[in-house]
Amino acid sequence: MTRELNGRELQQFIKVRQLRQVRNLRQEHGIAPKLLIVMSKTASDVIAAYVRMKQRYARDILIDVEIAAVEQSDMISTVQQANDDASIQGIIVQLPLDDPAGTSEICNAIAPEKDVDGLGEHAIFPSATAQAIDWLLAGYGVDLASKVIAIVGRGKLVGAPLAKLWGERGLNITIFDDQTPLRDMQRFDVIVTATGVPRLITSDMVKPGAVVVDAGIASEHGKLIGDVDDSVRAMTHVTMTPKKGGVGPLTYTVLFDHLIEVCLKRADKL
């Protein structure tokens, strides 16, 4: 029986603490935390659903959310206006964009202190997805210091920032990308994959007792699927993220945590 790393379950514990913090910010300091989500005017239904999830979560912890659905060509100016708006403490760009080539330029336009997703080059916060993976493993008692770790994928959203986060901690990591064959995978205690290649990780790559985090997303026949093949889920003595409710819920939990941190620092200066 596979043991689940349930991000949604862990999220509920964090949510209680966040609600308490936001209530205090509002009642004791008169600060109303607010997030701006910049998204494409022509975003898909899937992207719109992700935005609604963030809105629902924000509502539960008393955080205001403003949506700016604009043409991609207008995103930088939208971000720049929000940078100068003191009522907005956090800004994110809902990805992927219609033209992914413009992602870095738009994310880099966000003021570092408002970049709560941690995607800009000068962001003061780590990538929300990378930190979500870190929180997820810590929440389930996975001691990374004693593990041999594989990060599959070197993307800007997950693989690269996670490698940076864990590399700075001195963890034993090996990074695989599209130029690196997936060899000797059974030597790894922890495998984190985020390539967007469906069913890339199969049961013959995973040793019993391993921990597997699937942060990959791909679309196949209109359905979202991950990097990990179902044969891995059928293995016994493997700990891994579920198909839904693994890393995703914790990612937006983390970005709201960053937003709260911005507001707490502002409260300290009052």
Tab-separated table of N, CA and C in Angstrom, residues 114-268:
chain	number	residue	atom	x	y	z
A	114	LYS	N	7.306	42.247	-3.401
A	114	LYS	CA	5.916	41.844	-3.656
A	114	LYS	C	5.821	40.537	-4.441
A	115	ASP	N	6.966	39.970	-4.786
A	115	ASP	CA	7.003	38.746	-5.590
A	115	ASP	C	6.811	37.531	-4.689
A	116	VAL	N	5.572	37.298	-4.276
A	116	VAL	CA	5.288	36.256	-3.289
A	116	VAL	C	5.338	34.846	-3.875
A	117	ASP	N	5.376	34.738	-5.210
A	117	ASP	CA	5.543	33.430	-5.850
A	117	ASP	C	7.021	33.081	-6.002
A	118	GLY	N	7.882	34.079	-5.807
A	118	GLY	CA	9.321	33.838	-5.844
A	118	GLY	C	9.867	33.469	-7.208
A	119	LEU	N	9.302	34.029	-8.276
A	119	LEU	CA	9.705	33.631	-9.626
A	119	LEU	C	10.614	34.638	-10.322
A	120	GLY	N	10.702	35.846	-9.811
A	120	GLY	CA	11.583	36.843	-10.410
A	120	GLY	C	13.039	36.602	-10.045
A	121	GLU	N	13.940	37.135	-10.850
A	121	GLU	CA	15.375	36.930	-10.618
A	121	GLU	C	15.837	37.518	-9.290
A	122	HIS	N	15.178	38.579	-8.831
A	122	HIS	CA	15.608	39.260	-7.605
A	122	HIS	C	14.614	39.078	-6.451
A	123	ALA	N	13.769	38.068	-6.545
A	123	ALA	CA	12.771	37.814	-5.498
A	123	ALA	C	13.454	37.558	-4.159
A	124	ILE	N	12.845	38.062	-3.096
A	124	ILE	CA	13.415	37.827	-1.764
A	124	ILE	C	12.884	36.526	-1.160
A	125	PHE	N	11.818	35.992	-1.744
A	125	PHE	CA	11.253	34.728	-1.283
A	125	PHE	C	11.677	33.597	-2.215
A	126	PRO	N	11.816	32.382	-1.674
A	126	PRO	CA	12.072	31.239	-2.549
A	126	PRO	C	10.836	30.927	-3.391
A	127	SER	N	11.034	30.178	-4.448
A	127	SER	CA	9.913	29.734	-5.273
A	127	SER	C	8.859	29.056	-4.408
A	128	ALA	N	7.597	29.463	-4.575
A	128	ALA	CA	6.517	28.896	-3.760
A	128	ALA	C	6.397	27.389	-3.968
A	129	THR	N	6.556	26.922	-5.205
A	129	THR	CA	6.439	25.487	-5.464
A	129	THR	C	7.585	24.724	-4.823
A	130	ALA	N	8.801	25.250	-4.939
A	130	ALA	CA	9.945	24.590	-4.314
A	130	ALA	C	9.772	24.521	-2.798
A	131	GLN	N	9.338	25.617	-2.202
A	131	GLN	CA	9.139	25.628	-0.755
A	131	GLN	C	7.983	24.716	-0.359
A	132	ALA	N	6.968	24.612	-1.210
A	132	ALA	CA	5.842	23.718	-0.925
A	132	ALA	C	6.312	22.266	-0.860
A	133	ILE	N	7.185	21.879	-1.770
A	133	ILE	CA	7.735	20.518	-1.752
A	133	ILE	C	8.534	20.294	-0.477
A	134	ASP	N	9.308	21.287	-0.092
A	134	ASP	CA	10.107	21.202	1.131
A	134	ASP	C	9.205	21.060	2.356
A	135	TRP	N	8.159	21.875	2.418
A	135	TRP	CA	7.205	21.802	3.533
A	135	TRP	C	6.494	20.455	3.563
A	136	LEU	N	6.123	19.968	2.393
A	136	LEU	CA	5.387	18.703	2.313
A	136	LEU	C	6.211	17.563	2.897
A	137	LEU	N	7.466	17.489	2.512
A	137	LEU	CA	8.324	16.418	3.013
A	137	LEU	C	8.606	16.589	4.501
A	138	ALA	N	8.844	17.827	4.928
A	138	ALA	CA	9.075	18.083	6.356
A	138	ALA	C	7.836	17.745	7.172
A	139	GLY	N	6.670	18.083	6.635
A	139	GLY	CA	5.415	17.829	7.342
A	139	GLY	C	5.142	16.360	7.576
A	140	TYR	N	5.684	15.525	6.706
A	140	TYR	CA	5.511	14.083	6.865
A	140	TYR	C	6.760	13.406	7.425
A	141	GLY	N	7.637	14.219	7.991
A	141	GLY	CA	8.771	13.670	8.728
A	141	GLY	C	9.870	13.058	7.888
A	142	VAL	N	9.997	13.483	6.627
A	142	VAL	CA	11.068	12.967	5.769
A	142	VAL	C	12.345	13.757	6.059
A	143	ASP	N	13.348	13.085	6.605
A	143	ASP	CA	14.615	13.730	6.966
A	143	ASP	C	15.524	13.761	5.741
A	144	LEU	N	15.533	14.877	5.042
A	144	LEU	CA	16.294	14.974	3.795
A	144	LEU	C	17.799	14.925	4.017
A	145	ALA	N	18.249	15.313	5.192
A	145	ALA	CA	19.689	15.357	5.463
A	145	ALA	C	20.335	13.982	5.342
A	146	SER	N	19.557	12.949	5.554
A	146	SER	CA	20.106	11.588	5.513
A	146	SER	C	19.787	10.863	4.205
A	147	LYS	N	19.241	11.593	3.225
A	147	LYS	CA	18.747	10.955	2.001
A	147	LYS	C	19.601	11.295	0.777
A	148	VAL	N	19.591	10.364	-0.174
A	148	VAL	CA	20.165	10.596	-1.502
A	148	VAL	C	19.002	11.004	-2.404
A	149	ILE	N	19.096	12.196	-2.990
A	149	ILE	CA	17.936	12.829	-3.629
A	149	ILE	C	18.164	13.036	-5.123
A	150	ALA	N	17.135	12.722	-5.908
A	150	ALA	CA	17.138	13.024	-7.344
A	150	ALA	C	16.098	14.095	-7.634
A	151	ILE	N	16.498	15.133	-8.358
A	151	ILE	CA	15.560	16.133	-8.871
A	151	ILE	C	15.527	15.962	-10.384
A	152	VAL	N	14.377	15.552	-10.902
A	152	VAL	CA	14.246	15.281	-12.333
A	152	VAL	C	13.560	16.480	-12.982
A	153	GLY	N	14.320	17.211	-13.777
A	153	GLY	CA	13.812	18.440	-14.381
A	153	GLY	C	14.537	19.643	-13.814
A	154	ARG	N	14.933	20.553	-14.707
A	154	ARG	CA	15.683	21.730	-14.282
A	154	ARG	C	14.922	23.004	-14.654
A	155	GLY	N	13.593	22.939	-14.654
A	155	GLY	CA	12.777	24.078	-15.050
A	155	GLY	C	12.854	25.227	-14.067
A	156	LYS	N	12.501	26.422	-14.543
A	156	LYS	CA	12.580	27.628	-13.714
A	156	LYS	C	11.539	27.650	-12.600
A	157	LEU	N	10.442	26.896	-12.765
A	157	LEU	CA	9.373	26.940	-11.769
A	157	LEU	C	9.616	25.994	-10.597
A	158	VAL	N	10.212	24.829	-10.870
A	158	VAL	CA	10.346	23.818	-9.817
A	158	VAL	C	11.786	23.323	-9.675
A	159	GLY	N	12.294	22.651	-10.701
A	159	GLY	CA	13.574	21.967	-10.584
A	159	GLY	C	14.734	22.863	-10.191
A	160	ALA	N	14.931	23.954	-10.931
A	160	ALA	CA	16.067	24.848	-10.647
A	160	ALA	C	15.966	25.506	-9.269
A	161	PRO	N	14.809	26.096	-8.903
A	161	PRO	CA	14.739	26.701	-7.562
A	161	PRO	C	14.820	25.685	-6.427
A	162	LEU	N	14.307	24.467	-6.658
A	162	LEU	CA	14.402	23.444	-5.620
A	162	LEU	C	15.853	23.010	-5.439
A	163	ALA	N	16.562	22.862	-6.552
A	163	ALA	CA	17.981	22.511	-6.472
A	163	ALA	C	18.763	23.596	-5.729
A	164	LYS	N	18.406	24.848	-5.958
A	164	LYS	CA	19.063	25.967	-5.262
A	164	LYS	C	18.755	25.924	-3.770
A	165	LEU	N	17.475	25.725	-3.434
A	165	LEU	CA	17.043	25.692	-2.037
A	165	LEU	C	17.749	24.583	-1.274
A	166	TRP	N	17.763	23.399	-1.840
A	166	TRP	CA	18.365	22.257	-1.160
A	166	TRP	C	19.884	22.261	-1.268
A	167	GLY	N	20.402	22.802	-2.372
A	167	GLY	CA	21.850	22.895	-2.516
A	167	GLY	C	22.454	23.808	-1.465
A	168	GLU	N	21.769	24.911	-1.172
A	168	GLU	CA	22.244	25.844	-0.143
A	168	GLU	C	22.231	25.204	1.243
A	169	ARG	N	21.423	24.163	1.392
A	169	ARG	CA	21.341	23.455	2.666
A	169	ARG	C	22.365	22.319	2.740
A	170	GLY	N	23.083	22.110	1.652
A	170	GLY	CA	24.107	21.073	1.638
A	170	GLY	C	23.574	19.665	1.496
A	171	LEU	N	22.371	19.520	0.934
A	171	LEU	CA	21.790	18.190	0.775
A	171	LEU	C	22.431	17.451	-0.398
A	172	ASN	N	22.342	16.133	-0.346
A	172	ASN	CA	22.951	15.264	-1.362
A	172	ASN	C	22.001	15.119	-2.548
A	173	ILE	N	22.123	16.014	-3.536
A	173	ILE	CA	21.185	16.017	-4.657
A	173	ILE	C	21.899	15.754	-5.983
A	174	THR	N	21.180	15.086	-6.875
A	174	THR	CA	21.599	14.906	-8.263
A	174	THR	C	20.479	15.437	-9.140
A	175	ILE	N	20.841	16.260	-10.130
A	175	ILE	CA	19.834	16.870	-10.997
A	175	ILE	C	19.871	16.212	-12.370
A	176	PHE	N	18.704	15.814	-12.844
A	176	PHE	CA	18.570	15.242	-14.180
A	176	PHE	C	17.773	16.209	-15.051
A	177	ASP	N	18.236	16.397	-16.286
A	177	ASP	CA	17.452	17.189	-17.232
A	177	ASP	C	17.361	16.431	-18.549
A	178	ASP	N	16.901	17.104	-19.609
A	178	ASP	CA	16.699	16.388	-20.867
A	178	ASP	C	18.011	15.974	-21.532
A	179	GLN	N	19.134	16.419	-20.972
A	179	GLN	CA	20.438	16.003	-21.483
A	179	GLN	C	21.059	14.890	-20.634
A	180	THR	N	20.351	14.494	-19.577
A	180	THR	CA	20.901	13.514	-18.636
A	180	THR	C	20.042	12.258	-18.618
A	181	PRO	N	20.576	11.117	-19.039
A	181	PRO	CA	19.793	9.874	-19.004
A	181	PRO	C	19.410	9.497	-17.572
A	182	LEU	N	18.216	8.949	-17.420
A	182	LEU	CA	17.750	8.524	-16.094
A	182	LEU	C	18.310	7.133	-15.795
A	183	ARG	N	19.541	7.110	-15.272
A	183	ARG	CA	20.210	5.848	-14.974
A	183	ARG	C	20.360	5.660	-13.473
A	184	ASP	N	20.401	4.397	-13.070
A	184	ASP	CA	20.638	4.041	-11.662
A	184	ASP	C	19.683	4.759	-10.716
A	185	MET	N	18.436	4.906	-11.121
A	185	MET	CA	17.470	5.646	-10.316
A	185	MET	C	17.140	4.943	-9.000
A	186	GLN	N	17.342	3.641	-8.952
A	186	GLN	CA	16.999	2.909	-7.731
A	186	GLN	C	17.941	3.203	-6.567
A	187	ARG	N	18.989	3.962	-6.826
A	187	ARG	CA	19.886	4.311	-5.709
A	187	ARG	C	19.368	5.493	-4.901
A	188	PHE	N	18.300	6.142	-5.394
A	188	PHE	CA	17.813	7.353	-4.732
A	188	PHE	C	16.739	7.043	-3.689
A	189	ASP	N	16.866	7.713	-2.549
A	189	ASP	CA	15.858	7.585	-1.485
A	189	ASP	C	14.656	8.480	-1.763
A	190	VAL	N	14.908	9.628	-2.397
A	190	VAL	CA	13.855	10.602	-2.701
A	190	VAL	C	13.965	10.989	-4.174
A	191	ILE	N	12.833	10.932	-4.882
A	191	ILE	CA	12.781	11.379	-6.276
A	191	ILE	C	11.721	12.463	-6.388
A	192	VAL	N	12.139	13.656	-6.815
A	192	VAL	CA	11.200	14.746	-7.098
A	192	VAL	C	11.235	14.973	-8.600
A	193	THR	N	10.093	14.868	-9.250
A	193	THR	CA	10.058	15.019	-10.698
A	193	THR	C	9.108	16.136	-11.117
A	194	ALA	N	9.565	16.957	-12.062
A	194	ALA	CA	8.765	18.093	-12.539
A	194	ALA	C	9.181	18.409	-13.974
A	195	THR	N	8.855	17.494	-14.883
A	195	THR	CA	9.267	17.661	-16.280
A	195	THR	C	8.099	17.941	-17.219
A	196	GLY	N	6.888	17.511	-16.832
A	196	GLY	CA	5.763	17.612	-17.753
A	196	GLY	C	5.765	16.516	-18.804
A	197	VAL	N	6.571	15.468	-18.580
A	197	VAL	CA	6.605	14.314	-19.490
A	197	VAL	C	5.756	13.204	-18.873
A	198	PRO	N	4.618	12.873	-19.469
A	198	PRO	CA	3.718	11.883	-18.867
A	198	PRO	C	4.384	10.523	-18.664
A	199	ARG	N	4.163	9.955	-17.470
A	199	ARG	CA	4.602	8.602	-17.133
A	199	ARG	C	6.111	8.390	-17.292
A	200	LEU	N	6.878	9.427	-17.062
A	200	LEU	CA	8.336	9.342	-17.197
A	200	LEU	C	8.954	8.409	-16.159
A	201	ILE	N	8.464	8.503	-14.933
A	201	ILE	CA	9.012	7.701	-13.834
A	201	ILE	C	8.186	6.430	-13.686
A	202	THR	N	8.833	5.290	-13.896
A	202	THR	CA	8.144	3.995	-13.846
A	202	THR	C	8.646	3.170	-12.665
A	203	SER	N	7.940	2.099	-12.377
A	203	SER	CA	8.219	1.324	-11.164
A	203	SER	C	9.623	0.722	-11.146
A	204	ASP	N	10.200	0.446	-12.315
A	204	ASP	CA	11.543	-0.131	-12.343
A	204	ASP	C	12.617	0.876	-11.931
A	205	MET	N	12.238	2.156	-11.815
A	205	MET	CA	13.183	3.198	-11.398
A	205	MET	C	13.123	3.471	-9.896
A	206	VAL	N	12.134	2.928	-9.231
A	206	VAL	CA	11.857	3.303	-7.840
A	206	VAL	C	12.089	2.114	-6.920
A	207	LYS	N	12.935	2.311	-5.931
A	207	LYS	CA	13.207	1.219	-5.002
A	207	LYS	C	12.164	1.192	-3.889
A	208	PRO	N	11.922	0.036	-3.278
A	208	PRO	CA	11.009	-0.033	-2.135
A	208	PRO	C	11.496	0.891	-1.019
A	209	GLY	N	10.562	1.605	-0.421
A	209	GLY	CA	10.905	2.534	0.649
A	209	GLY	C	11.212	3.938	0.171
A	210	ALA	N	11.219	4.142	-1.137
A	210	ALA	CA	11.532	5.469	-1.677
A	210	ALA	C	10.383	6.443	-1.458
A	211	VAL	N	10.722	7.731	-1.515
A	211	VAL	CA	9.739	8.813	-1.458
A	211	VAL	C	9.704	9.466	-2.838
A	212	VAL	N	8.500	9.587	-3.414
A	212	VAL	CA	8.356	10.128	-4.769
A	212	VAL	C	7.400	11.319	-4.740
A	213	VAL	N	7.877	12.466	-5.217
A	213	VAL	CA	7.048	13.672	-5.306
A	213	VAL	C	6.844	14.000	-6.778
A	214	ASP	N	5.600	13.958	-7.217
A	214	ASP	CA	5.262	14.254	-8.611
A	214	ASP	C	4.745	15.687	-8.703
A	215	ALA	N	5.594	16.584	-9.214
A	215	ALA	CA	5.200	17.982	-9.395
A	215	ALA	C	5.075	18.325	-10.878
A	216	GLY	N	5.021	17.303	-11.704
A	216	GLY	CA	4.892	17.512	-13.142
A	216	GLY	C	3.439	17.615	-13.562
A	217	ILE	N	3.178	18.431	-14.554
A	217	ILE	CA	1.818	18.583	-15.086
A	217	ILE	C	1.884	18.545	-16.605
A	218	ALA	N	1.076	17.672	-17.191
A	218	ALA	CA	0.959	17.614	-18.645
A	218	ALA	C	-0.504	17.387	-18.994
A	219	SER	N	-0.859	17.756	-20.202
A	219	SER	CA	-2.226	17.536	-20.674
A	219	SER	C	-2.214	16.428	-21.713
A	220	GLU	N	-3.073	15.452	-21.504
A	220	GLU	CA	-3.168	14.336	-22.445
A	220	GLU	C	-4.636	13.987	-22.642
A	221	HIS	N	-5.094	14.116	-23.886
A	221	HIS	CA	-6.497	13.856	-24.212
A	221	HIS	C	-7.442	14.675	-23.324
A	222	GLY	N	-7.031	15.924	-23.066
A	222	GLY	CA	-7.879	16.823	-22.298
A	222	GLY	C	-7.823	16.628	-20.799
A	223	LYS	N	-6.946	15.730	-20.320
A	223	LYS	CA	-6.830	15.480	-18.886
A	223	LYS	C	-5.428	15.842	-18.408
A	224	LEU	N	-5.356	16.343	-17.171
A	224	LEU	CA	-4.062	16.664	-16.582
A	224	LEU	C	-3.464	15.416	-15.939
A	225	ILE	N	-2.230	15.112	-16.298
A	225	ILE	CA	-1.550	13.963	-15.705
A	225	ILE	C	-0.153	14.383	-15.275
A	226	GLY	N	0.471	13.544	-14.453
A	226	GLY	CA	1.783	13.868	-13.922
A	226	GLY	C	2.903	13.102	-14.592
A	227	ASP	N	4.081	13.194	-13.983
A	227	ASP	CA	5.278	12.531	-14.519
A	227	ASP	C	5.371	11.064	-14.119
A	228	VAL	N	4.612	10.661	-13.096
A	228	VAL	CA	4.785	9.331	-12.509
A	228	VAL	C	3.748	8.355	-13.055
A	229	ASP	N	4.231	7.218	-13.503
A	229	ASP	CA	3.363	6.173	-14.049
A	229	ASP	C	2.563	5.501	-12.931
A	230	ASP	N	1.387	5.010	-13.290
A	230	ASP	CA	0.535	4.345	-12.296
A	230	ASP	C	1.193	3.100	-11.709
A	231	SER	N	2.163	2.532	-12.405
A	231	SER	CA	2.847	1.347	-11.879
A	231	SER	C	3.570	1.662	-10.573
A	232	VAL	N	3.987	2.909	-10.404
A	232	VAL	CA	4.643	3.312	-9.150
A	232	VAL	C	3.620	3.351	-8.021
A	233	ARG	N	2.433	3.846	-8.339
A	233	ARG	CA	1.378	3.923	-7.322
A	233	ARG	C	0.935	2.537	-6.863
A	234	ALA	N	1.145	1.548	-7.703
A	234	ALA	CA	0.756	0.183	-7.351
A	234	ALA	C	1.798	-0.503	-6.471
A	235	MET	N	2.956	0.127	-6.307
A	235	MET	CA	4.020	-0.475	-5.503
A	235	MET	C	3.684	-0.420	-4.012
A	236	THR	N	4.177	-1.387	-3.294
A	236	THR	CA	4.058	-1.350	-1.833
A	236	THR	C	5.310	-0.693	-1.255
A	237	HIS	N	5.179	-0.147	-0.065
A	237	HIS	CA	6.315	0.459	0.642
A	237	HIS	C	6.938	1.620	-0.133
A	238	VAL	N	6.085	2.414	-0.751
A	238	VAL	CA	6.533	3.649	-1.395
A	238	VAL	C	5.687	4.792	-0.849
A	239	THR	N	6.327	5.918	-0.558
A	239	THR	CA	5.621	7.111	-0.093
A	239	THR	C	5.594	8.117	-1.230
A	240	MET	N	4.399	8.586	-1.612
A	240	MET	CA	4.350	9.517	-2.739
A	240	MET	C	3.131	10.422	-2.696
A	241	THR	N	3.177	11.454	-3.520
A	241	THR	CA	2.063	12.395	-3.616
A	241	THR	C	0.894	11.751	-4.352
A	242	PRO	N	-0.345	12.081	-3.967
A	242	PRO	CA	-1.510	11.586	-4.700
A	242	PRO	C	-1.637	12.285	-6.046
A	243	LYS	N	-2.519	11.771	-6.900
A	243	LYS	CA	-2.725	12.396	-8.211
A	243	LYS	C	-3.251	13.817	-8.056
A	244	LYS	N	-4.077	14.042	-7.062
A	244	LYS	CA	-4.586	15.378	-6.765
A	244	LYS	C	-4.367	15.667	-5.287
A	245	GLY	N	-4.046	16.924	-4.985
A	245	GLY	CA	-3.915	17.299	-3.577
A	245	GLY	C	-2.547	17.035	-2.988
A	246	GLY	N	-1.513	16.981	-3.841
A	246	GLY	CA	-0.163	16.783	-3.343
A	246	GLY	C	0.551	18.107	-3.150
A	247	VAL	N	1.347	18.483	-4.150
A	247	VAL	CA	2.117	19.727	-4.069
A	247	VAL	C	1.240	20.956	-4.298
A	248	GLY	N	0.271	20.854	-5.207
A	248	GLY	CA	-0.531	22.007	-5.626
A	248	GLY	C	-1.131	22.841	-4.508
A	249	PRO	N	-1.901	22.230	-3.594
A	249	PRO	CA	-2.511	23.018	-2.517
A	249	PRO	C	-1.488	23.742	-1.650
A	250	LEU	N	-0.358	23.103	-1.403
A	250	LEU	CA	0.655	23.748	-0.565
A	250	LEU	C	1.349	24.894	-1.285
A	251	THR	N	1.377	24.850	-2.620
A	251	THR	CA	2.027	25.929	-3.368
A	251	THR	C	1.337	27.258	-3.118
A	252	TYR	N	0.004	27.279	-3.224
A	252	TYR	CA	-0.655	28.559	-2.960
A	252	TYR	C	-0.736	28.862	-1.470
A	253	THR	N	-0.662	27.847	-0.628
A	253	THR	CA	-0.556	28.093	0.809
A	253	THR	C	0.741	28.845	1.116
A	254	VAL	N	1.816	28.438	0.463
A	254	VAL	CA	3.116	29.086	0.652
A	254	VAL	C	3.100	30.527	0.160
A	255	LEU	N	2.517	30.766	-1.014
A	255	LEU	CA	2.550	32.151	-1.516
A	255	LEU	C	1.735	33.083	-0.620
A	256	PHE	N	0.642	32.563	-0.028
A	256	PHE	CA	-0.104	33.388	0.928
A	256	PHE	C	0.694	33.573	2.215
A	257	ASP	N	1.513	32.594	2.565
A	257	ASP	CA	2.385	32.750	3.728
A	257	ASP	C	3.399	33.869	3.483
A	258	HIS	N	3.924	33.914	2.271
A	258	HIS	CA	4.848	34.995	1.916
A	258	HIS	C	4.154	36.350	2.005
A	259	LEU	N	2.914	36.412	1.528
A	259	LEU	CA	2.140	37.656	1.594
A	259	LEU	C	1.936	38.091	3.042
A	260	ILE	N	1.598	37.143	3.891
A	260	ILE	CA	1.412	37.445	5.311
A	260	ILE	C	2.718	37.953	5.920
A	261	GLU	N	3.830	37.356	5.514
A	261	GLU	CA	5.135	37.793	6.033
A	261	GLU	C	5.425	39.244	5.653
A	262	VAL	N	5.091	39.618	4.414
A	262	VAL	CA	5.256	41.011	3.984
A	262	VAL	C	4.457	41.936	4.894
A	263	CYS	N	3.218	41.541	5.172
A	263	CYS	CA	2.335	42.369	6.006
A	263	CYS	C	2.809	42.432	7.451
A	264	LEU	N	3.331	41.327	7.965
A	264	LEU	CA	3.843	41.318	9.334
A	264	LEU	C	5.041	42.258	9.475
A	265	LYS	N	5.892	42.282	8.460
A	265	LYS	CA	7.038	43.203	8.492
A	265	LYS	C	6.566	44.653	8.457
A	266	ARG	N	5.516	44.893	7.685
A	266	ARG	CA	4.957	46.248	7.633
A	266	ARG	C	4.369	46.626	8.995
A	267	ALA	N	3.712	45.665	9.649
A	267	ALA	CA	3.118	45.918	10.969
A	267	ALA	C	4.191	46.257	11.999
A	268	ASP	N	5.353	45.609	11.882
A	268	ASP	CA	6.446	45.866	12.825
A	268	ASP	C	6.971	47.295	12.726
